[in-house]
CSV table of C-alpha atoms and ligand atoms in Angstrom, one decimal:
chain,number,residue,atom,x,y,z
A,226,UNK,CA,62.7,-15.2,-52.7
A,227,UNK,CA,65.1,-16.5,-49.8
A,228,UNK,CA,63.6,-18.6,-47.1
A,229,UNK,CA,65.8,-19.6,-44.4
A,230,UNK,CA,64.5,-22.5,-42.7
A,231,UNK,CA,68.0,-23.4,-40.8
A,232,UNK,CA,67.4,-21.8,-37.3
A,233,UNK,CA,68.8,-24.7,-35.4
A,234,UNK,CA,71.9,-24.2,-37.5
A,235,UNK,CA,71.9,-20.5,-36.7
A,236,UNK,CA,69.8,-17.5,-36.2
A,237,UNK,CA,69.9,-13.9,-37.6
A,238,UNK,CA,70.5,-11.3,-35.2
A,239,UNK,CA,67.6,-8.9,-34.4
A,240,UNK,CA,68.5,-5.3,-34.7
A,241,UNK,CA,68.5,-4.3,-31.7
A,242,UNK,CA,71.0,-6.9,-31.2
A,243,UNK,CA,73.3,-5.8,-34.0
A,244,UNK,CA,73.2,-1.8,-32.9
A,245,UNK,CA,74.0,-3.0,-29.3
A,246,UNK,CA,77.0,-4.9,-30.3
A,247,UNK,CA,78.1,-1.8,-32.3
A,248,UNK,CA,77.7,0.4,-29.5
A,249,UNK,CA,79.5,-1.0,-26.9
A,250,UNK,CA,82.1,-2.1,-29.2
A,251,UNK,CA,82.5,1.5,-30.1
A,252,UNK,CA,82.0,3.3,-26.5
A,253,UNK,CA,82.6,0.5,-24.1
A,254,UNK,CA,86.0,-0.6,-24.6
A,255,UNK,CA,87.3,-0.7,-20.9
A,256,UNK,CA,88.5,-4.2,-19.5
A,257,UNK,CA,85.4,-5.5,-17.5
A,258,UNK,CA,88.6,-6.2,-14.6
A,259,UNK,CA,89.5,-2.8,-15.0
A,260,UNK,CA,89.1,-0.5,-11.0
A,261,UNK,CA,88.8,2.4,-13.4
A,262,UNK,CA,85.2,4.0,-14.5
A,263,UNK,CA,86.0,2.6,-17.9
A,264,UNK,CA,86.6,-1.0,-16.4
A,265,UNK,CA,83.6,-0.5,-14.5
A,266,UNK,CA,81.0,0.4,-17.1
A,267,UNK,CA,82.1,-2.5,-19.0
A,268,UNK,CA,81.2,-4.5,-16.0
A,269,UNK,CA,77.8,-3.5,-15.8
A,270,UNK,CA,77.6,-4.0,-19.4
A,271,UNK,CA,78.6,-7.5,-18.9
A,272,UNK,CA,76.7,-7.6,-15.6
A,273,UNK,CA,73.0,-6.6,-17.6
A,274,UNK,CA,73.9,-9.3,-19.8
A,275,UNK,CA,74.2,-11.9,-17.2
A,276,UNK,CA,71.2,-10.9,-15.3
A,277,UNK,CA,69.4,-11.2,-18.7
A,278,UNK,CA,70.5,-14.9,-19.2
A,279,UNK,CA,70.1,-15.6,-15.9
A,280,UNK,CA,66.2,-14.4,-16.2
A,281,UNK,CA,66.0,-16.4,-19.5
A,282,UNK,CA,66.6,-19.9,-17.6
A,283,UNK,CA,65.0,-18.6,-14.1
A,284,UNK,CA,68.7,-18.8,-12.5
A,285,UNK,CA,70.6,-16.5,-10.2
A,286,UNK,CA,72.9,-14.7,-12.2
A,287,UNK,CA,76.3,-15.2,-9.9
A,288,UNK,CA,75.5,-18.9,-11.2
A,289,UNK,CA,76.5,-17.7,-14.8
A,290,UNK,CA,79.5,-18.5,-16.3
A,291,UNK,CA,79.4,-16.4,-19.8
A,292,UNK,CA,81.4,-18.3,-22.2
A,293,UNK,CA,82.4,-18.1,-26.0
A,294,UNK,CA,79.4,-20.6,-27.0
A,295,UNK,CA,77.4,-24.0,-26.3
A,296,UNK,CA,80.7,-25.7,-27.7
A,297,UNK,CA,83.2,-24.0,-24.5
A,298,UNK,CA,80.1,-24.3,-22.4
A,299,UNK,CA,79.6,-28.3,-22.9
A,300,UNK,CA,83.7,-28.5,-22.5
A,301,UNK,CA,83.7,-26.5,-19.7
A,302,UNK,CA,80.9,-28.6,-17.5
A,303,UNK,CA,82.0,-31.9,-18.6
A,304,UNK,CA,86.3,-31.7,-18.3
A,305,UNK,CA,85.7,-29.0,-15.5
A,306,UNK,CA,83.3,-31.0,-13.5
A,307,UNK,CA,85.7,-34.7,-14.1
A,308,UNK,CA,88.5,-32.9,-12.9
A,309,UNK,CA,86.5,-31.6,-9.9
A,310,UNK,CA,85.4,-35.2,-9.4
A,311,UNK,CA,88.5,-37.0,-9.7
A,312,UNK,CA,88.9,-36.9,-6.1
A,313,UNK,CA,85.4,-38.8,-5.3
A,314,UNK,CA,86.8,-42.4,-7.1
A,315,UNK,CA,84.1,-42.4,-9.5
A,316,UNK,CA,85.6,-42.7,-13.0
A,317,UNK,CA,81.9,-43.3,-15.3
A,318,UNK,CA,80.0,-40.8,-17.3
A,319,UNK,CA,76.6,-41.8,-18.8
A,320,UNK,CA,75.2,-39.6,-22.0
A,321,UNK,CA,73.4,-40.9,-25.2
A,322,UNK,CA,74.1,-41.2,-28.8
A,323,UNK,CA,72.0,-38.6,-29.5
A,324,UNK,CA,74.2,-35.9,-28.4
A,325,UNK,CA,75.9,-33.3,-30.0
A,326,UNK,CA,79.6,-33.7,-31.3
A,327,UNK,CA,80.4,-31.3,-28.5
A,328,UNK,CA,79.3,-33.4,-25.7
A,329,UNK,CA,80.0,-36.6,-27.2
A,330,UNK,CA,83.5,-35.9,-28.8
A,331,UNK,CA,84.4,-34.0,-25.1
A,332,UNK,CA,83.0,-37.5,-23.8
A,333,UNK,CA,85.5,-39.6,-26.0
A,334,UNK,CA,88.1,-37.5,-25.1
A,335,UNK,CA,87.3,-38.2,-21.3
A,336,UNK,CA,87.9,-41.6,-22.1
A,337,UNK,CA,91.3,-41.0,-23.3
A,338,UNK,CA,92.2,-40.2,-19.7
A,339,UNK,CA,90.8,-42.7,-18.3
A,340,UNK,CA,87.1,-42.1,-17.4
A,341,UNK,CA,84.6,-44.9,-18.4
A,342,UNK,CA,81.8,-43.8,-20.4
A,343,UNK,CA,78.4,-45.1,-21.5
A,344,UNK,CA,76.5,-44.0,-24.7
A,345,UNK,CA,72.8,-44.7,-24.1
A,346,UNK,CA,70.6,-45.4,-27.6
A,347,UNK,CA,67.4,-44.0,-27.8
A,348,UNK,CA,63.9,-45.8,-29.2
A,349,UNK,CA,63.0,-44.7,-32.4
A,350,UNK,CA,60.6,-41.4,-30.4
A,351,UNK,CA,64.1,-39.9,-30.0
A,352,UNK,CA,63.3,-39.7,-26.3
A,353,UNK,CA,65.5,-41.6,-23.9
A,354,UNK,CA,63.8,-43.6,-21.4
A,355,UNK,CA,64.1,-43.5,-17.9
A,356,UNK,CA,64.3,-47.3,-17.3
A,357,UNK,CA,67.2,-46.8,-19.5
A,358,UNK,CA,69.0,-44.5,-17.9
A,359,UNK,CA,68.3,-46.2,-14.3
A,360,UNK,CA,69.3,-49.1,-15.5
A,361,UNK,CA,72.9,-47.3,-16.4
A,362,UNK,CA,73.5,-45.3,-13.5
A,363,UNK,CA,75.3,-46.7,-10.8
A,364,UNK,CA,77.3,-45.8,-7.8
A,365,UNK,CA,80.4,-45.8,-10.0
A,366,UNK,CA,78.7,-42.6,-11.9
A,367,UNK,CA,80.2,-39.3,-10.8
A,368,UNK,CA,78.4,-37.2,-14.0
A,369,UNK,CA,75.7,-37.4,-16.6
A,370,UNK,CA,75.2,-35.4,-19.7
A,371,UNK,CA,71.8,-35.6,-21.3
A,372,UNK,CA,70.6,-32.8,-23.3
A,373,UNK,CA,67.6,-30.8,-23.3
A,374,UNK,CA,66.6,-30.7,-26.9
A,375,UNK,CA,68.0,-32.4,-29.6
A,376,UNK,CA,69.7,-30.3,-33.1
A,377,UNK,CA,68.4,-32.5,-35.8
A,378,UNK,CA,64.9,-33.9,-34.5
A,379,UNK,CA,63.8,-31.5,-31.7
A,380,UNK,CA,62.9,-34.5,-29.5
A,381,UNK,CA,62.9,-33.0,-25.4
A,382,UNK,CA,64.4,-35.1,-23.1
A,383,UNK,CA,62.7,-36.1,-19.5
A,384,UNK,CA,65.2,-33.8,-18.0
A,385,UNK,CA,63.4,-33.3,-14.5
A,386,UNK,CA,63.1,-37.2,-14.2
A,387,UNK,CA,66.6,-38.3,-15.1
A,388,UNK,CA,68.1,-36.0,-12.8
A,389,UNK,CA,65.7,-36.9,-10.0
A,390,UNK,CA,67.3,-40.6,-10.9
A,391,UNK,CA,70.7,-39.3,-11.3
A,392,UNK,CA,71.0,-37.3,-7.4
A,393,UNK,CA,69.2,-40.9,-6.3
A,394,UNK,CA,72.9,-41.9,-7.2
A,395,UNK,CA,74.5,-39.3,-6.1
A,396,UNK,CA,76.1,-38.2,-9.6
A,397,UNK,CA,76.6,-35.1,-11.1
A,398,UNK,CA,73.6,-33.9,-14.0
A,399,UNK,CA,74.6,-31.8,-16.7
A,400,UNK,CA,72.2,-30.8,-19.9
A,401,UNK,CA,73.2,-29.7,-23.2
A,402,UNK,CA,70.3,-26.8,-23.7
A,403,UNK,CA,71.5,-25.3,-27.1
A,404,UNK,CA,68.4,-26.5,-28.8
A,405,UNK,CA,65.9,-25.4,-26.1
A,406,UNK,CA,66.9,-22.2,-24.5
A,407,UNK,CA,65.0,-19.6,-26.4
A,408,UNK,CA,62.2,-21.7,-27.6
A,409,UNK,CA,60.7,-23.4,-24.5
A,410,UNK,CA,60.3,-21.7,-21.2
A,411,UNK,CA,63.4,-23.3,-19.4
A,412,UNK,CA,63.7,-23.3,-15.3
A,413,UNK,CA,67.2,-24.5,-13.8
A,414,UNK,CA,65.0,-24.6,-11.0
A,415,UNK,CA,62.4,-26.9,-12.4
A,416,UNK,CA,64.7,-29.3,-14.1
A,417,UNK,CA,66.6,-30.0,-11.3
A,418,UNK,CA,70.0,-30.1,-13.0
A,419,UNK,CA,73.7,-29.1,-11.6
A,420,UNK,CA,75.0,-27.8,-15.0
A,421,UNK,CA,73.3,-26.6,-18.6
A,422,UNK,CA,74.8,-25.3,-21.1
A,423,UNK,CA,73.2,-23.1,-23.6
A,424,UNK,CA,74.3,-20.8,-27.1
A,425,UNK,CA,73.4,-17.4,-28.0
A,426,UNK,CA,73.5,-17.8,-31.9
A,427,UNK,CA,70.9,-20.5,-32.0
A,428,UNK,CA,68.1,-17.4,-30.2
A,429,UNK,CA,69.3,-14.3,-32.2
A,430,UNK,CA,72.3,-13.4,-30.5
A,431,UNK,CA,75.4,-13.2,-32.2
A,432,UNK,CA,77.8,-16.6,-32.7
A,433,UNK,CA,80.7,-17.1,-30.0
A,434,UNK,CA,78.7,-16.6,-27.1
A,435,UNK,CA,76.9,-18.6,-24.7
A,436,UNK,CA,76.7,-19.6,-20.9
A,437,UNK,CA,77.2,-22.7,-18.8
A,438,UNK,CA,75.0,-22.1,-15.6
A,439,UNK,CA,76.6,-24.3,-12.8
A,440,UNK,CA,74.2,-24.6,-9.7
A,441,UNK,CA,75.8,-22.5,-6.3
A,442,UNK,CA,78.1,-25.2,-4.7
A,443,UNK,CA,78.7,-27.3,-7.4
A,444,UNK,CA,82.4,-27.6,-7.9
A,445,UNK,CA,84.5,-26.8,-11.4
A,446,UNK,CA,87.9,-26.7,-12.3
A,447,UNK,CA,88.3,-24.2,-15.0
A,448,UNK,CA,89.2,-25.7,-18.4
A,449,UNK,CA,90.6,-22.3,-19.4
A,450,UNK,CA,93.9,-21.3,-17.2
A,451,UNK,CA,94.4,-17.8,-16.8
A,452,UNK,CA,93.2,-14.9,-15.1
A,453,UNK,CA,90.3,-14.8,-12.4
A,454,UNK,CA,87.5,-13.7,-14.6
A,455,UNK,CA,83.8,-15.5,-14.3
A,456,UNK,CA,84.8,-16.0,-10.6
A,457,UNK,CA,87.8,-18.1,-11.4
A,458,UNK,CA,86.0,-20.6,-13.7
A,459,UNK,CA,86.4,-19.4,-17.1
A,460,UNK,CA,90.2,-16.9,-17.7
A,461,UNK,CA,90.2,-15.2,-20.1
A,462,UNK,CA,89.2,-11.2,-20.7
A,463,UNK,CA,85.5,-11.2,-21.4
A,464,UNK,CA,84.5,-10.3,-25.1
A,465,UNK,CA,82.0,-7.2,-23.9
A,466,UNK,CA,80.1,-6.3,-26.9
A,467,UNK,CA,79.3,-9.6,-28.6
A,468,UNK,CA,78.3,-10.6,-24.8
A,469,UNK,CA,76.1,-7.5,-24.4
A,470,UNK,CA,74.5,-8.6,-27.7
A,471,UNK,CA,74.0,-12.3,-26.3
A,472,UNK,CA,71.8,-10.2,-23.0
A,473,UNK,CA,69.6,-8.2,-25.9
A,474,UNK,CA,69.2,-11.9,-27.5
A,475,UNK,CA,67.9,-13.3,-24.3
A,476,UNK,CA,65.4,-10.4,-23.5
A,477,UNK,CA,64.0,-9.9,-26.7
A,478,UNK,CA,63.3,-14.3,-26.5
A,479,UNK,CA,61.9,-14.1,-23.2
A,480,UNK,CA,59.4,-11.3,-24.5
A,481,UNK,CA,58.5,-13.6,-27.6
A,482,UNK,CA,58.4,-17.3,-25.6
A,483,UNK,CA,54.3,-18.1,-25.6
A,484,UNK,CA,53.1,-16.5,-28.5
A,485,UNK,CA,55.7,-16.4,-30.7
A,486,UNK,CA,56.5,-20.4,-30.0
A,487,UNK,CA,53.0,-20.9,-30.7
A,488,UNK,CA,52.7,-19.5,-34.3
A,489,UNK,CA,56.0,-21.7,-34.8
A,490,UNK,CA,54.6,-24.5,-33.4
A,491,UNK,CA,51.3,-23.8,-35.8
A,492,UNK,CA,53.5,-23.0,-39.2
A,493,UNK,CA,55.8,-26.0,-38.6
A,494,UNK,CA,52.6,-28.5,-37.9
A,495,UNK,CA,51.2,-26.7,-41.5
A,496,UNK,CA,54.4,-27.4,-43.3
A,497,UNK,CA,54.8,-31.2,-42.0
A,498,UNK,CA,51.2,-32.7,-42.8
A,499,UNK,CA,51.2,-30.8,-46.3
A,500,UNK,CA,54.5,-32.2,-46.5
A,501,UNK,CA,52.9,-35.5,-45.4
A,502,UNK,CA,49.5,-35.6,-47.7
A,503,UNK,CA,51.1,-34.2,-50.7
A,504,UNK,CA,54.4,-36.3,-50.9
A,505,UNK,CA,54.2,-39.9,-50.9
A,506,UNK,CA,56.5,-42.6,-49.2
A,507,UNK,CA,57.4,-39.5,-46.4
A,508,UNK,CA,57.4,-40.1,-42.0
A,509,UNK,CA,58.5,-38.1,-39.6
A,510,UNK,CA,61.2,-38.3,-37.2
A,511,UNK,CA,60.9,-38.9,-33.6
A,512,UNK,CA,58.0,-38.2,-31.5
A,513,UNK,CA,55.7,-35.4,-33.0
A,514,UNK,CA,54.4,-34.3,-29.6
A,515,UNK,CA,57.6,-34.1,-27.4
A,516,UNK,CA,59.2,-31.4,-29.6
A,517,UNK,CA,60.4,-28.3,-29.1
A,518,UNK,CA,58.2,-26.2,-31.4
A,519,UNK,CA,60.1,-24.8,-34.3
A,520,UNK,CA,61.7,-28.5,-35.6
A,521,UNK,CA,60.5,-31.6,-38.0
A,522,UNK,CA,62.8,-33.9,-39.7
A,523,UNK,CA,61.2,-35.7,-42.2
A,524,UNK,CA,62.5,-38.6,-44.6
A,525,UNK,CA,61.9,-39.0,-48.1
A,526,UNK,CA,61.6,-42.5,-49.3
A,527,UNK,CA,63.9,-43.1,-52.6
A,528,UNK,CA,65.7,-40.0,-52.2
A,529,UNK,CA,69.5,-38.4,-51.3
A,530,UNK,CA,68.3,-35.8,-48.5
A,531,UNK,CA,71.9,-33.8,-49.9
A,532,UNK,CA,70.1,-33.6,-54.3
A,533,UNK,CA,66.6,-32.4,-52.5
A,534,UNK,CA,68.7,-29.7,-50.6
A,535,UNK,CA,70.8,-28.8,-53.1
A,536,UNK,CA,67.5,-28.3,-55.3
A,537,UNK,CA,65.9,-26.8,-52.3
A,538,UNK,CA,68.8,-24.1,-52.4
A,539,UNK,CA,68.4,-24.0,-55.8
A,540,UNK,CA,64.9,-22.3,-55.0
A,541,UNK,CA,66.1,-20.1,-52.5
A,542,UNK,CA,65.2,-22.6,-49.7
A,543,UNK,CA,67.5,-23.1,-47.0
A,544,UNK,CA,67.8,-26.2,-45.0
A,545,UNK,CA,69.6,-28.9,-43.5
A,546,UNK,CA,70.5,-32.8,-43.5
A,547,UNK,CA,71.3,-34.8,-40.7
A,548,UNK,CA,74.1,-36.4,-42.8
A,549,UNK,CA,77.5,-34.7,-43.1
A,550,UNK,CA,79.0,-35.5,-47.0
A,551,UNK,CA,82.7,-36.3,-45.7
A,552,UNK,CA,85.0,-37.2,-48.3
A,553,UNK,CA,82.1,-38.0,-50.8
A,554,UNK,CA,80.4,-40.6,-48.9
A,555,UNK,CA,77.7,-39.6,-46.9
A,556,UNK,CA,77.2,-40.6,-43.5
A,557,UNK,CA,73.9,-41.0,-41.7
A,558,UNK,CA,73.3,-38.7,-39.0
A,559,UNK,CA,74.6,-40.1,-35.7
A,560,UNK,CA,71.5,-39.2,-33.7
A,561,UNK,CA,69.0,-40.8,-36.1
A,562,UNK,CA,70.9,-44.1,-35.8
A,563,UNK,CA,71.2,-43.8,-32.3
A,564,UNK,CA,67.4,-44.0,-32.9
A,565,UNK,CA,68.1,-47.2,-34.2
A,566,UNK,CA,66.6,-45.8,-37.7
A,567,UNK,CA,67.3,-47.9,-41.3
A,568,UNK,CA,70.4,-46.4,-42.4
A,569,UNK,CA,68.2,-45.9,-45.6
A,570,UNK,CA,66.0,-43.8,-43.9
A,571,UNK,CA,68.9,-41.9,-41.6
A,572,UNK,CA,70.2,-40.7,-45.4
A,573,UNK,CA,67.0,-40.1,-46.6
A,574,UNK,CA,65.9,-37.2,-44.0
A,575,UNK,CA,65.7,-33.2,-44.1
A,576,UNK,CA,65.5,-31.1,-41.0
A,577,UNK,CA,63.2,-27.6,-41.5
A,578,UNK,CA,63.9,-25.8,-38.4
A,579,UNK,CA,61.3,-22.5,-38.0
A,580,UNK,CA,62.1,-19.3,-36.3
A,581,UNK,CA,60.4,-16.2,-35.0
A,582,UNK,CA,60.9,-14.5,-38.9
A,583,UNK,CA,59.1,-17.5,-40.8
A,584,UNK,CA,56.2,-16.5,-42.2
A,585,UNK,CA,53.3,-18.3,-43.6
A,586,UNK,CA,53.6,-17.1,-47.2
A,587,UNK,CA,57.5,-18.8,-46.5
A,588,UNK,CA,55.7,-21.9,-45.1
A,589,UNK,CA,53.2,-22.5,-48.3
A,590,UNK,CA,55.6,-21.4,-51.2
A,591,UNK,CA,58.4,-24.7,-49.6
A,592,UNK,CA,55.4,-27.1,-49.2
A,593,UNK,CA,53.7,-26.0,-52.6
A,594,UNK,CA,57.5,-26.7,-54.3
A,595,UNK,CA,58.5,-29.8,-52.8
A,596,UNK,CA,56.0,-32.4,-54.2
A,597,UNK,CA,56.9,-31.4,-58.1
A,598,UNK,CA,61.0,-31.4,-56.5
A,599,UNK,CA,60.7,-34.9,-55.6
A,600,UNK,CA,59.0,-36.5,-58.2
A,601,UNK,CA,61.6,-35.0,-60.4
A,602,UNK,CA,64.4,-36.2,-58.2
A,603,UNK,CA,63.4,-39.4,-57.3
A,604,UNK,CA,62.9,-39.8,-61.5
A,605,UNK,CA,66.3,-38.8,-61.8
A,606,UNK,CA,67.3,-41.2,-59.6
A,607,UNK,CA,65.8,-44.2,-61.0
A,608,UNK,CA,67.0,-43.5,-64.3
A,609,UNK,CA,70.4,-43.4,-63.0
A,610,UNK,CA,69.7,-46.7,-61.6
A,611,UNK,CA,68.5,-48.2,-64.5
A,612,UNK,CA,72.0,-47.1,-66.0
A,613,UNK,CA,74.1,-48.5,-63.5
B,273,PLP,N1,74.9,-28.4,-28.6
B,273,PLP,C1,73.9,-28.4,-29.4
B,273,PLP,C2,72.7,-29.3,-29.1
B,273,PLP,C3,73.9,-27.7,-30.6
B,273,PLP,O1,73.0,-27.8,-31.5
B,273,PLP,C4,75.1,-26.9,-30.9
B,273,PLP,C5,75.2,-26.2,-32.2
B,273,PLP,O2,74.8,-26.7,-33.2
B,273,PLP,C6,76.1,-26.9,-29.9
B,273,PLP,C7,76.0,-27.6,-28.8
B,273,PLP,C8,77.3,-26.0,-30.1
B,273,PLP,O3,77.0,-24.7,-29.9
B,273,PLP,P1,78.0,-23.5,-30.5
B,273,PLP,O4,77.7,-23.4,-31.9
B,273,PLP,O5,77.5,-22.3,-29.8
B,273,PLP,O6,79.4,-23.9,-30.1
C-alpha cells in the first residue's frame, strides 16, 4: 500500500486536469499574442483559466497575473511592488519568520539593495499577533508580506486585521496564499489585501503555475523584462496548456471547498488524537483550531523526525519534516523556531498534510503503524546512546 500524506509538498493532478493539459498541448499551440484564429483560441484558453482563478479567490480576473508558480508570484509582488515604491521614500518591509523561503529569501535579497526589513516572531500558536505587527509598522513601511497559511503547521494568519492595520499606515499588504487557496474559501475582497500570491500544484493543478492577484490600481514593475504579456507585468510567452490545466485545478477545488474540507478536516482530527492517545511524550504544533483543514505537525519526544520518516517510507507512508538534512546536520525548521519552539522539539516534529484522495482506511492503517514504529525507534535510539 502507498499513502501519500504530503499534499502541502505537492498534489496529484486530477484527470481531468491531466487530459486538459494534453489537449491543448496537442491542438492549442498558437501564441496567446498571436491576431491570428490560432493566437486567439489560445487566448481564450488562457482567458477560461484566468476567469477560473479569478472565481477561486472571488477576484476580477483582469486583476490576474498568471505566473510560473507561488515562487515567481511571491518575487513578483514583493521586488515588483519595491521598485514601484521606491519613489514614495519608504525603504522598510515587515514579514515574519514564519514565512516561506520564497518570501523571506526575496526579503533578504531586498535588503541587499538597500530596503530595511523586519522579521516578526510568532508565539508558540503559530499565529502572529496583531499588537505585534502594530507595534512594527510605521510610517517608514511602504510593504508587508504576511502569509495566509503557513506550509509546515497550517496555522492561518489574521489576514483581514493586519491589513486593516497595515492601510492605517498607509503601506502596501501582500499575502503569501500557497497553503490556503484550495482549502479554505479565500475572498481578495474579504481579506482586504493589495497582493496574494497563490500555486497551482499545491490544489491539483500541475507544478510551474500559479497567479499573483494585484488589486486594480495597485502599481508593479514587472520583475520579468520582455514582451507585453499579463498587461505588461509579467513578459514572457504564456505556457498555455499547463496554464489551462492550473483553470481545471481551480474549478474542480471550488466544487470540492465545504464538504470535501470537512471530511479532511474530520480524518486529520482522527489521525492526530489517535496519534495523541496511543503514542506517548507527542504535542501538536501551533494552534489546533486556527488551521487550515488538511495539516497537523506533531513532535515526537526522543525521536529524529528524518529515522520515523524514513521508516514511515519504509511502509509506504509518505510524509514530511520541517527540518531540511543539509550537509548531514539537520536543521530545525525555521518556522517552528520562529515559534520560539525548543530546538529539541523543532527536530523532533512530522508534518501529515491530508488531501481530497485520503481516505479513512489510509488514515487508520498510519495511526495503527506508528505507535509499534516508535517504540522501536526511540529503542534504537537509546541503545545508541548508551554506546556513545
Ligand atoms: N509559499 C508557500 C507557503 C509554499 O508552501 C510554497 C511551496 O511549498 C511556495 C510559496 C512556493 O510555491 P511554488 O512551489 O509554486 O513555487
Amino acid at each position: 500500500m502507498r499513502i501519500y500524506l504530503d499534499y502541502n509538498a505537492t498534489s496529484p493532478p486530477a484527470p481531468e486536469v491531466v487530459d486538459t493539459v494534453n489537449r491543448v498541448l496537442g491542438s492549442e499551440f498558437g501564441n496567446a499574442s498571436s491576431v491570428h484564429a490560432f493566437g486567439q483560441r489560445a487566448k481564450a484558453v488562457l482567458d477560461d483559466a484566468r476567469a477560473s482563478v479569478a472565481r477561486l479567490i472571488d477576484a476580477d480576473p483582469s486583476e490576474v497575473v498568471l505566473t510560473s508558480g507561488g515562487t515567481e508570484a511571491d518575487n513578483l509582488a514583493l521586488r515588483g511592488a519595491a521598485e514601484a515604491l521606491e519613489p514614495s521614500g519608504r525603504r522598510k518591509i515587515v514579514t515574519t519568520g514564519i514565512e516561506h523561503e520564497a518570501v523571506l529569501n526575496t526579503v533578504k535579497a531586498l535588503e541587499r539593495q538597500g530596503w530595511a526589513a523586519r522579521t516578526l516572531s510568532v508565539p508558540e500558536t503559530g499565529v502572529l499577533l496583531p499588537q505585534t505587527f502594530r507595534a512594527a509598522i510605521d510610517r517608514e513601511t511602504a510593504l508587508v508580506s504576511v502569509m495566509h497559511a503557513n506550509n509546515e503547521v497550517g496555522t492561518i494568519q489574521p489576514i483581514t486585521e493586519l491589513a486593516a492595520i497595515a492601510r492605517e499606515h498607509g503601506a502596501l499588504f501582500h499575502t503569501d496564499a500557497v497553503q490556503s487557496v484550495g482549502k479554505i474559501p479565500v475572498s481578495v475582497r474579504e481579506l482586504g489585501v493589495d497582493a496574494l500570491s497563490l500555486s497551482g500544484h499545491k490544489f491539483g493543478g500541475p507544478k510551474g503555475t500559479g497567479a499573483l492577484w494585484v488589486r486594480r490600481g495597485v502599481r508593479l514593475i514587472s520583475t520579468m523584462t520582455g514582451g507585453r504579456q499579463e498587461r505588461n507585468r509579467r513578459a514572457g510567452t504564456e505556457n498555455v496548456p499547463l496554464l489551462a490545466g492550473l483553470g481545471v485545478a481551480a474549478q474542480l477545488a471550488q466544487a470540492r471547498l465545504g464538504t470535501a474540507s470537512a471530511r479532511i478536516a474530520l480524518l486529520r482530527d482522527r489521525l492526530e488524537e489517535k496519534i495523541l492517545a496511543t503514542v506517548s511524550g507527542t504535542v501538536v504544533n501551533g494552534d489546533r483550531a486556527a488551521r487550515v483543514p488538511n495539516t497537523t505537525n506533531i513532535s515526537f519526544d526522543g525521536l529524529e523526525a528524518e529515522s520515523l520518516l524514513i521508516a514511515l517510507d519504509l511502509e509506504g507512508v509518505a510524509v514530511s519534516t520541517g527540518s531540511a538534512c543539509s550537509s548531514g546536520s539537520l536543521e530545525p525548521s525555521h518556522v517552528l523556531r520562529a515559534m520560539n519552539l525548543p530546538s529539541a522539539r523543532a527536530r523532533n516534529s512530522l508534518r501529515f498534510s491530508l488531501g481530497p484522495g485520503t481516505t479513512a482506511e489510509e488514515i487508520d492503517f498510519v495511526a495503527d503503524i506508528l505507535p509499534g514504529l516508535v517504540t522501536k525507534l526511540r529503542r534504537l535510539s537509546r541503545t545508541a546512546a548508551a554506546l556513545r
